[in-house]
Amino acid sequence: MVKYKVSAVSYFNTIPFIYGINRSDIFNQIELFLDFPSECARKLLEDEVDIALVPIVILKKNPQFNIISSFCIGSNGKV
């Protein structure tokens, strides 16, 4: 069985995302890393993880990166 490496931030606004992953059918198929946003991006750029929750701007750094979901963490104003 393939284990996918996933990097996500462990901030308050990602609690629903992490909760969902931990209780999903795919939990046994992933290795979850909780990192700072910059570390999620670095790991993705350096091919240390397969999937990462990253700032959208990181997608410009590699044309092979894709958005794989319509979900996001966003703000309508300052954060």
N, CA, C and O atoms as a Tinker XYZ file with bonds, in Angstrom:
   316  protein
     1  N      0.835000   -1.178000    0.000000    73     2
     2  CA     0.000000    0.000000    0.000000    64     1     3
     3  C      0.884000    1.247000    0.000000    63     2     4     5
     4  O      1.856000    1.334000    0.751000    81     3
     5  N      0.535000    2.197000   -0.845000    73     3     6
     6  CA     1.258000    3.463000   -0.930000    64     5     7
     7  C      0.836000    4.348000    0.229000    63     6     8     9
     8  O     -0.353000    4.484000    0.517000    81     7
     9  N      1.813000    4.949000    0.890000    73     7    10
    10  CA     1.531000    5.948000    1.934000    64     9    11
    11  C      1.916000    7.303000    1.375000    63    10    12    13
    12  O      3.070000    7.528000    1.010000    81    11
    13  N      0.958000    8.194000    1.310000    73    11    14
    14  CA     1.219000    9.543000    0.826000    64    13    15
    15  C      1.659000   10.415000    1.987000    63    14    16    17
    16  O      1.105000   10.337000    3.084000    81    15
    17  N      2.661000   11.246000    1.735000    73    15    18
    18  CA     3.145000   12.176000    2.752000    64    17    19
    19  C      2.407000   13.497000    2.574000    63    18    20    21
    20  O      2.405000   14.087000    1.494000    81    19
    21  N      1.778000   13.946000    3.661000    73    19    22
    22  CA     0.952000   15.150000    3.641000    64    21    23
    23  C      1.459000   16.121000    4.699000    63    22    24    25
    24  O      1.653000   15.747000    5.856000    81    23
    25  N      1.669000   17.362000    4.296000    73    23    26
    26  CA     2.099000   18.403000    5.224000    64    25    27
    27  C      0.986000   19.442000    5.335000    63    26    28    29
    28  O      0.507000   19.966000    4.329000    81    27
    29  N      0.584000   19.729000    6.568000    73    27    30
    30  CA    -0.470000   20.718000    6.816000    64    29    31
    31  C     -0.085000   21.559000    8.024000    63    30    32    33
    32  O      0.679000   21.122000    8.884000    81    31
    33  N     -0.618000   22.754000    8.074000    73    31    34
    34  CA    -0.338000   23.616000    9.225000    64    33    35
    35  C     -1.228000   23.230000   10.392000    63    34    36    37
    36  O     -2.347000   22.750000   10.207000    81    35
    37  N     -0.728000   23.443000   11.568000    73    35    38
    38  CA    -1.488000   23.078000   12.772000    64    37    39
    39  C     -1.989000   24.331000   13.481000    63    38    40    41
    40  O     -1.813000   24.482000   14.690000    81    39
    41  N     -2.604000   25.212000   12.733000    73    39    42
    42  CA    -3.146000   26.439000   13.291000    64    41    43
    43  C     -4.626000   26.258000   13.603000    63    42    44    45
    44  O     -5.245000   25.283000   13.176000    81    43
    45  N     -5.179000   27.191000   14.341000    73    43    46
    46  CA    -6.578000   27.135000   14.736000    64    45    47
    47  C     -7.519000   26.982000   13.541000    63    46    48    49
    48  O     -8.498000   26.238000   13.607000    81    47
    49  N     -7.214000   27.696000   12.438000    73    47    50
    50  CA    -8.122000   27.660000   11.293000    64    49    51
    51  C     -8.050000   26.351000   10.499000    63    50    52    53
    52  O     -8.861000   26.142000    9.597000    81    51
    53  N     -7.115000   25.482000   10.806000    73    51    54
    54  CA    -7.036000   24.192000   10.112000    64    53    55
    55  C     -7.591000   23.046000   10.954000    63    54    56    57
    56  O     -7.555000   21.894000   10.522000    81    55
    57  N     -8.099000   23.342000   12.141000    73    55    58
    58  CA    -8.630000   22.279000   13.006000    64    57    59
    59  C     -9.680000   21.421000   12.279000    63    58    60    61
    60  O     -9.611000   20.196000   12.379000    81    59
    61  N    -10.643000   22.002000   11.556000    73    59    62
    62  CA   -11.608000   21.144000   10.862000    64    61    63
    63  C    -10.950000   20.246000    9.808000    63    62    64    65
    64  O    -11.343000   19.091000    9.641000    81    63
    65  N     -9.966000   20.772000    9.111000    73    63    66
    66  CA    -9.247000   19.997000    8.089000    64    65    67
    67  C     -8.510000   18.810000    8.730000    63    66    68    69
    68  O     -8.640000   17.677000    8.267000    81    67
    69  N     -7.748000   19.069000    9.780000    73    67    70
    70  CA    -6.989000   18.016000   10.469000    64    69    71
    71  C     -7.950000   17.005000   11.100000    63    70    72    73
    72  O     -7.716000   15.798000   11.035000    81    71
    73  N     -9.017000   17.495000   11.703000    73    71    74
    74  CA   -10.029000   16.620000   12.299000    64    73    75
    75  C    -10.595000   15.674000   11.242000    63    74    76    77
    76  O    -10.713000   14.471000   11.476000    81    75
    77  N    -10.938000   16.217000   10.094000    73    75    78
    78  CA   -11.487000   15.406000    9.012000    64    77    79
    79  C    -10.514000   14.362000    8.512000    63    78    80    81
    80  O    -10.902000   13.217000    8.279000    81    79
    81  N     -9.259000   14.736000    8.344000    73    79    82
    82  CA    -8.244000   13.775000    7.896000    64    81    83
    83  C     -8.081000   12.655000    8.916000    63    82    84    85
    84  O     -8.046000   11.479000    8.554000    81    83
    85  N     -7.983000   13.020000   10.179000    73    83    86
    86  CA    -7.770000   12.018000   11.230000    64    85    87
    87  C     -8.921000   11.030000   11.366000    63    86    88    89
    88  O     -8.738000    9.939000   11.904000    81    87
    89  N    -10.091000   11.396000   10.891000    73    87    90
    90  CA   -11.261000   10.515000   11.015000    64    89    91
    91  C    -11.758000    9.990000    9.673000    63    90    92    93
    92  O    -12.851000    9.430000    9.587000    81    91
    93  N    -10.956000   10.170000    8.626000    73    91    94
    94  CA   -11.385000    9.757000    7.294000    64    93    95
    95  C    -10.923000    8.342000    6.960000    63    94    96    97
    96  O    -10.110000    7.747000    7.667000    81    95
    97  N    -11.460000    7.830000    5.876000    73    95    98
    98  CA   -11.069000    6.516000    5.392000    64    97    99
    99  C     -9.628000    6.491000    4.874000    63    98   100   101
   100  O     -9.015000    5.426000    4.800000    81    99
   101  N     -9.092000    7.645000    4.521000    73    99   102
   102  CA    -7.730000    7.689000    3.969000    64   101   103
   103  C     -6.648000    7.809000    5.033000    63   102   104   105
   104  O     -5.461000    7.774000    4.709000    81   103
   105  N     -7.035000    7.952000    6.297000    73   103   106
   106  CA    -6.054000    8.174000    7.362000    64   105   107
   107  C     -4.931000    7.132000    7.354000    63   106   108   109
   108  O     -3.772000    7.481000    7.576000    81   107
   109  N     -5.249000    5.881000    7.106000    73   107   110
   110  CA    -4.231000    4.823000    7.094000    64   109   111
   111  C     -3.362000    4.837000    5.847000    63   110   112   113
   112  O     -2.387000    4.090000    5.759000    81   111
   113  N     -3.707000    5.678000    4.885000    73   111   114
   114  CA    -2.939000    5.764000    3.643000    64   113   115
   115  C     -2.005000    6.960000    3.609000    63   114   116   117
   116  O     -1.309000    7.179000    2.618000    81   115
   117  N     -1.986000    7.737000    4.687000    73   115   118
   118  CA    -1.146000    8.937000    4.696000    64   117   119
   119  C     -0.249000    8.974000    5.917000    63   118   120   121
   120  O     -0.516000    8.351000    6.944000    81   119
   121  N      0.815000    9.724000    5.765000    73   119   122
   122  CA     1.693000   10.087000    6.875000    64   121   123
   123  C      1.544000   11.601000    7.004000    63   122   124   125
   124  O      1.989000   12.344000    6.130000    81   123
   125  N      0.928000   12.057000    8.077000    73   123   126
   126  CA     0.597000   13.462000    8.249000    64   125   127
   127  C      1.660000   14.179000    9.067000    63   126   128   129
   128  O      2.016000   13.747000   10.163000    81   127
   129  N      2.161000   15.282000    8.518000    73   127   130
   130  CA     3.125000   16.143000    9.202000    64   129   131
   131  C      2.443000   17.468000    9.494000    63   130   132   133
   132  O      1.815000   18.045000    8.606000    81   131
   133  N      2.552000   17.957000   10.713000    73   131   134
   134  CA     2.011000   19.259000   11.073000    64   133   135
   135  C      3.170000   20.245000   11.157000    63   134   136   137
   136  O      4.063000   20.103000   11.992000    81   135
   137  N      3.142000   21.237000   10.285000    73   135   138
   138  CA     4.264000   22.164000   10.111000    64   137   139
   139  C      3.785000   23.610000   10.048000    63   138   140   141
   140  O      2.586000   23.873000    9.960000    81   139
   141  N      4.728000   24.540000   10.093000    73   139   142
   142  CA     4.443000   25.938000    9.812000    64   141   143
   143  C      4.211000   26.083000    8.313000    63   142   144   145
   144  O      4.712000   25.263000    7.544000    81   143
   145  N      3.463000   27.106000    7.866000    73   143   146
   146  CA     3.202000   27.263000    6.428000    64   145   147
   147  C      4.472000   27.280000    5.577000    63   146   148   149
   148  O      4.501000   26.681000    4.503000    81   147
   149  N      5.509000   27.953000    6.040000    73   147   150
   150  CA     6.752000   27.996000    5.263000    64   149   151
   151  C      7.395000   26.622000    5.152000    63   150   152   153
   152  O      8.020000   26.311000    4.139000    81   151
   153  N      7.249000   25.803000    6.176000    73   151   154
   154  CA     7.797000   24.449000    6.149000    64   153   155
   155  C      6.970000   23.552000    5.229000    63   154   156   157
   156  O      7.524000   22.699000    4.535000    81   155
   157  N      5.657000   23.738000    5.217000    73   155   158
   158  CA     4.814000   22.997000    4.263000    64   157   159
   159  C      5.263000   23.306000    2.836000    63   158   160   161
   160  O      5.415000   22.403000    2.012000    81   159
   161  N      5.472000   24.585000    2.557000    73   159   162
   162  CA     5.895000   25.000000    1.221000    64   161   163
   163  C      7.280000   24.451000    0.890000    63   162   164   165
   164  O      7.494000   23.950000   -0.214000    81   163
   165  N      8.214000   24.535000    1.819000    73   163   166
   166  CA     9.567000   24.033000    1.575000    64   165   167
   167  C      9.536000   22.537000    1.279000    63   166   168   169
   168  O     10.183000   22.073000    0.340000    81   167
   169  N      8.788000   21.786000    2.077000    73   167   170
   170  CA     8.718000   20.341000    1.872000    64   169   171
   171  C      8.128000   19.998000    0.506000    63   170   172   173
   172  O      8.572000   19.055000   -0.149000    81   171
   173  N      7.133000   20.761000    0.084000    73   171   174
   174  CA     6.544000   20.512000   -1.228000    64   173   175
   175  C      7.532000   20.860000   -2.335000    63   174   176   177
   176  O      7.693000   20.100000   -3.290000    81   175
   177  N      8.189000   22.005000   -2.207000    73   175   178
   178  CA     9.174000   22.426000   -3.213000    64   177   179
   179  C     10.349000   21.461000   -3.315000    63   178   180   181
   180  O     10.880000   21.237000   -4.403000    81   179
   181  N     10.754000   20.893000   -2.189000    73   179   182
   182  CA    11.900000   19.983000   -2.178000    64   181   183
   183  C     11.488000   18.519000   -2.304000    63   182   184   185
   184  O     12.293000   17.618000   -2.070000    81   183
   185  N     10.228000   18.290000   -2.676000    73   183   186
   186  CA     9.707000   16.951000   -2.961000    64   185   187
   187  C      9.800000   16.008000   -1.765000    63   186   188   189
   188  O      9.999000   14.804000   -1.928000    81   187
   189  N      9.653000   16.566000   -0.561000    73   187   190
   190  CA     9.667000   15.746000    0.655000    64   189   191
   191  C      8.264000   15.247000    1.018000    63   190   192   193
   192  O      8.116000   14.306000    1.797000    81   191
   193  N      7.243000   15.882000    0.451000    73   191   194
   194  CA     5.863000   15.452000    0.665000    64   193   195
   195  C      5.148000   15.396000   -0.679000    63   194   196   197
   196  O      5.570000   16.016000   -1.655000    81   195
   197  N      4.065000   14.645000   -0.706000    73   195   198
   198  CA     3.274000   14.508000   -1.927000    64   197   199
   199  C      2.176000   15.562000   -2.023000    63   198   200   201
   200  O      1.829000   16.015000   -3.114000    81   199
   201  N      1.637000   15.942000   -0.876000    73   199   202
   202  CA     0.537000   16.897000   -0.806000    64   201   203
   203  C      0.817000   17.846000    0.353000    63   202   204   205
   204  O      1.310000   17.431000    1.402000    81   203
   205  N      0.497000   19.129000    0.155000    73   203   206
   206  CA     0.719000   20.096000    1.227000    64   205   207
   207  C     -0.328000   21.187000    1.184000    63   206   208   209
   208  O     -0.790000   21.589000    0.116000    81   207
   209  N     -0.690000   21.654000    2.349000    73   207   210
   210  CA    -1.560000   22.809000    2.479000    64   209   211
   211  C     -0.636000   24.023000    2.493000    63   210   212   213
   212  O      0.037000   24.286000    3.490000    81   211
   213  N     -0.607000   24.756000    1.391000    73   211   214
   214  CA     0.385000   25.828000    1.217000    64   213   215
   215  C     -0.285000   27.127000    0.788000    63   214   216   217
   216  O     -1.417000   27.119000    0.305000    81   215
   217  N      0.422000   28.246000    0.967000    73   215   218
   218  CA    -0.068000   29.503000    0.410000    64   217   219
   219  C     -0.158000   29.390000   -1.116000    63   218   220   221
   220  O      0.705000   28.775000   -1.742000    81   219
   221  N     -1.178000   29.968000   -1.704000    73   219   222
   222  CA    -1.445000   29.852000   -3.137000    64   221   223
   223  C     -0.280000   30.329000   -3.995000    63   222   224   225
   224  O     -0.076000   29.822000   -5.098000    81   223
   225  N      0.482000   31.293000   -3.503000    73   223   226
   226  CA     1.587000   31.849000   -4.286000    64   225   227
   227  C      2.651000   30.794000   -4.602000    63   226   228   229
   228  O      3.386000   30.941000   -5.579000    81   227
   229  N      2.744000   29.755000   -3.808000    73   227   230
   230  CA     3.751000   28.713000   -4.026000    64   229   231
   231  C      3.502000   27.957000   -5.328000    63   230   232   233
   232  O      4.422000   27.354000   -5.881000    81   231
   233  N      2.263000   27.985000   -5.821000    73   231   234
   234  CA     1.943000   27.270000   -7.055000    64   233   235
   235  C      2.702000   27.818000   -8.263000    63   234   236   237
   236  O      2.920000   27.096000   -9.235000    81   235
   237  N      3.099000   29.072000   -8.209000    73   235   238
   238  CA     3.867000   29.670000   -9.307000    64   237   239
   239  C      5.312000   29.183000   -9.355000    63   238   240   241
   240  O      5.989000   29.356000  -10.368000    81   239
   241  N      5.785000   28.580000   -8.278000    73   239   242
   242  CA     7.185000   28.147000   -8.202000    64   241   243
   243  C      7.438000   26.855000   -8.966000    63   242   244   245
   244  O      8.587000   26.535000   -9.271000    81   243
   245  N      6.387000   26.110000   -9.280000    73   243   246
   246  CA     6.551000   24.852000  -10.000000    64   245   247
   247  C      5.307000   24.617000  -10.860000    63   246   248   249
   248  O      4.212000   24.459000  -10.321000    81   247
   249  N      5.456000   24.591000  -12.185000    73   247   250
   250  CA     4.292000   24.424000  -13.051000    64   249   251
   251  C      3.609000   23.058000  -12.915000    63   250   252   253
   252  O      2.505000   22.867000  -13.425000    81   251
   253  N      4.253000   22.116000  -12.238000    73   251   254
   254  CA     3.654000   20.800000  -12.046000    64   253   255
   255  C      2.720000   20.753000  -10.840000    63   254   256   257
   256  O      1.993000   19.774000  -10.668000    81   255
   257  N      2.723000   21.788000  -10.002000    73   255   258
   258  CA     1.834000   21.822000   -8.848000    64   257   259
   259  C      0.395000   22.040000   -9.315000    63   258   260   261
   260  O      0.146000   22.788000  -10.260000    81   259
   261  N     -0.537000   21.383000   -8.647000    73   259   262
   262  CA    -1.953000   21.498000   -8.989000    64   261   263
   263  C     -2.786000   21.681000   -7.738000    63   262   264   265
   264  O     -2.435000   21.193000   -6.664000    81   263
   265  N     -3.880000   22.379000   -7.886000    73   263   266
   266  CA    -4.878000   22.457000   -6.825000    64   265   267
   267  C     -5.714000   21.191000   -6.958000    63   266   268   269
   268  O     -6.234000   20.901000   -8.036000    81   267
   269  N     -5.848000   20.433000   -5.868000    73   267   270
   270  CA    -6.541000   19.149000   -5.961000    64   269   271
   271  C     -7.896000   19.161000   -5.270000    63   270   272   273
   272  O     -8.549000   18.123000   -5.167000    81   271
   273  N     -8.316000   20.308000   -4.802000    73   271   274
   274  CA    -9.589000   20.403000   -4.098000    64   273   275
   275  C    -10.150000   21.802000   -4.275000    63   274   276   277
   276  O     -9.410000   22.747000   -4.543000    81   275
   277  N    -11.439000   21.928000   -4.126000    73   275   278
   278  CA   -12.042000   23.256000   -4.193000    64   277   279
   279  C    -12.108000   23.913000   -2.814000    63   278   280   281
   280  O    -12.646000   25.012000   -2.679000    81   279
   281  N    -11.568000   23.256000   -1.797000    73   279   282
   282  CA   -11.565000   23.798000   -0.445000    64   281   283
   283  C    -10.327000   24.661000   -0.225000    63   282   284   285
   284  O     -9.275000   24.421000   -0.818000    81   283
   285  N    -10.465000   25.656000    0.622000    73   283   286
   286  CA    -9.325000   26.504000    0.959000    64   285   287
   287  C     -9.559000   27.127000    2.327000    63   286   288   289
   288  O    -10.648000   27.045000    2.895000    81   287
   289  N     -8.523000   27.740000    2.827000    73   287   290
   290  CA    -8.631000   28.553000    4.034000    64   289   291
   291  C     -8.426000   29.978000    3.540000    63   290   292   293
   292  O     -7.354000   30.307000    3.032000    81   291
   293  N     -9.416000   30.807000    3.679000    73   291   294
   294  CA    -9.326000   32.138000    3.126000    64   293   295
   295  C     -9.795000   33.194000    4.103000    63   294   296   297
   296  O    -10.273000   32.894000    5.197000    81   295
   297  N     -9.649000   34.418000    3.686000    73   295   298
   298  CA   -10.048000   35.543000    4.498000    64   297   299
   299  C    -10.661000   36.606000    3.604000    63   298   300   301
   300  O    -10.253000   36.789000    2.457000    81   299
   301  N    -11.619000   37.283000    4.135000    73   299   302
   302  CA   -12.222000   38.398000    3.440000    64   301   303
   303  C    -11.834000   39.660000    4.206000    63   302   304   305
   304  O    -12.685000   40.354000    4.763000    81   303
   305  N    -10.545000   39.938000    4.221000    73   303   306
   306  CA   -10.023000   41.063000    4.985000    64   305   307
   307  C     -8.700000   40.683000    5.642000    63   306   308   309
   308  O     -8.104000   39.659000    5.305000    81   307
   309  N     -8.251000   41.501000    6.568000    73   307   310
   310  CA    -6.968000   41.275000    7.233000    64   309   311
   311  C     -7.015000   40.019000    8.099000    63   310   312   313
   312  O     -8.055000   39.670000    8.656000    81   311
   313  N     -5.881000   39.357000    8.201000    73   311   314
   314  CA    -5.736000   38.209000    9.095000    64   313   315
   315  C     -4.537000   38.394000    9.975000    63   314   316
   316  O     -4.240000   37.533000   10.803000    81   315
